Amino acid sequence: DEIKKMWTKSKTPVVIVGEEIIREDASKYLEEFLSKSKVKFVTTLTGKSVVSEKSKNYCGVFMGKSSTK
């Protein structure tokens, strides 16, 4: 419920995609969610292979404090 509240309040939600998606075998569900919601997303360095970087909503690799945007 807390995540749903935060998501609803957010002006510009962004999804951070990591390797956990592969471990949990959830790639198909994530792709569907990203496609339907049209939300912007970034990947972690180890999560780069999870989703297509060709998506217009792909914003790059998130590297914590090293990220510039």
CSV table of C-alpha atoms in Angstrom, one decimal:
chain,number,residue,atom,x,y,z
A,1,ASP,CA,0.0,0.0,0.0
A,2,GLU,CA,2.8,2.4,0.8
A,3,ILE,CA,4.4,1.9,-2.6
A,4,LYS,CA,1.1,2.5,-4.3
A,5,LYS,CA,0.6,5.8,-2.4
A,6,MET,CA,4.1,6.9,-3.3
A,7,TRP,CA,3.6,6.0,-7.0
A,8,THR,CA,0.3,7.8,-7.2
A,9,LYS,CA,1.8,11.0,-5.6
A,10,SER,CA,4.9,10.9,-7.8
A,11,LYS,CA,5.1,13.5,-10.6
A,12,THR,CA,7.7,11.6,-12.5
A,13,PRO,CA,8.0,8.0,-11.5
A,14,VAL,CA,11.1,6.0,-12.6
A,15,VAL,CA,11.6,2.3,-12.3
A,16,ILE,CA,15.1,1.0,-11.5
A,17,VAL,CA,15.5,-2.4,-13.1
A,18,GLY,CA,18.0,-4.8,-11.6
A,19,GLU,CA,19.1,-8.4,-11.9
A,20,GLU,CA,16.5,-9.5,-9.3
A,21,ILE,CA,14.0,-9.5,-12.2
A,22,ILE,CA,16.0,-12.3,-13.8
A,23,ARG,CA,16.4,-14.2,-10.5
A,24,GLU,CA,12.6,-14.1,-9.9
A,25,ASP,CA,11.8,-14.9,-13.6
A,26,ALA,CA,9.7,-11.8,-13.9
A,27,SER,CA,11.1,-10.3,-17.1
A,28,LYS,CA,7.9,-10.9,-19.0
A,29,TYR,CA,5.8,-9.2,-16.3
A,30,LEU,CA,8.2,-6.2,-16.2
A,31,GLU,CA,8.2,-5.8,-19.9
A,32,GLU,CA,4.4,-5.8,-19.9
A,33,PHE,CA,4.2,-3.3,-17.0
A,34,LEU,CA,6.7,-0.9,-18.7
A,35,SER,CA,4.9,-1.1,-22.0
A,36,LYS,CA,1.4,-0.5,-20.6
A,37,SER,CA,2.5,2.2,-18.1
A,38,LYS,CA,4.9,4.0,-20.4
A,39,VAL,CA,7.0,4.9,-17.3
A,40,LYS,CA,10.6,5.9,-17.7
A,41,PHE,CA,13.1,3.3,-16.5
A,42,VAL,CA,16.8,2.9,-15.9
A,43,THR,CA,18.8,-0.3,-15.3
A,44,THR,CA,21.5,-1.2,-12.9
A,45,LEU,CA,24.8,-2.3,-14.5
A,46,THR,CA,24.0,-5.9,-13.7
A,47,GLY,CA,20.4,-5.5,-14.9
A,48,LYS,CA,21.2,-4.3,-18.4
A,49,SER,CA,20.1,-7.5,-20.1
A,50,VAL,CA,16.7,-7.5,-18.4
A,51,VAL,CA,14.9,-5.1,-20.8
A,52,SER,CA,15.5,-3.6,-24.2
A,53,GLU,CA,17.6,-0.5,-24.2
A,54,LYS,CA,15.8,0.4,-27.5
A,55,SER,CA,12.7,1.5,-25.7
A,56,LYS,CA,11.9,5.2,-25.9
A,57,ASN,CA,11.4,5.1,-22.2
A,58,TYR,CA,14.8,3.8,-21.4
A,59,CYS,CA,16.9,6.4,-19.7
A,60,GLY,CA,20.3,4.7,-19.2
A,61,VAL,CA,22.2,3.0,-16.4
A,62,PHE,CA,21.8,4.0,-12.8
A,63,MET,CA,25.0,3.9,-10.9
A,64,GLY,CA,24.0,5.5,-7.6
A,65,LYS,CA,26.0,8.7,-6.7
A,66,SER,CA,28.0,8.3,-10.0
A,67,SER,CA,24.8,8.9,-12.1
A,68,THR,CA,24.6,12.4,-13.5
A,69,LYS,CA,20.9,12.7,-14.3
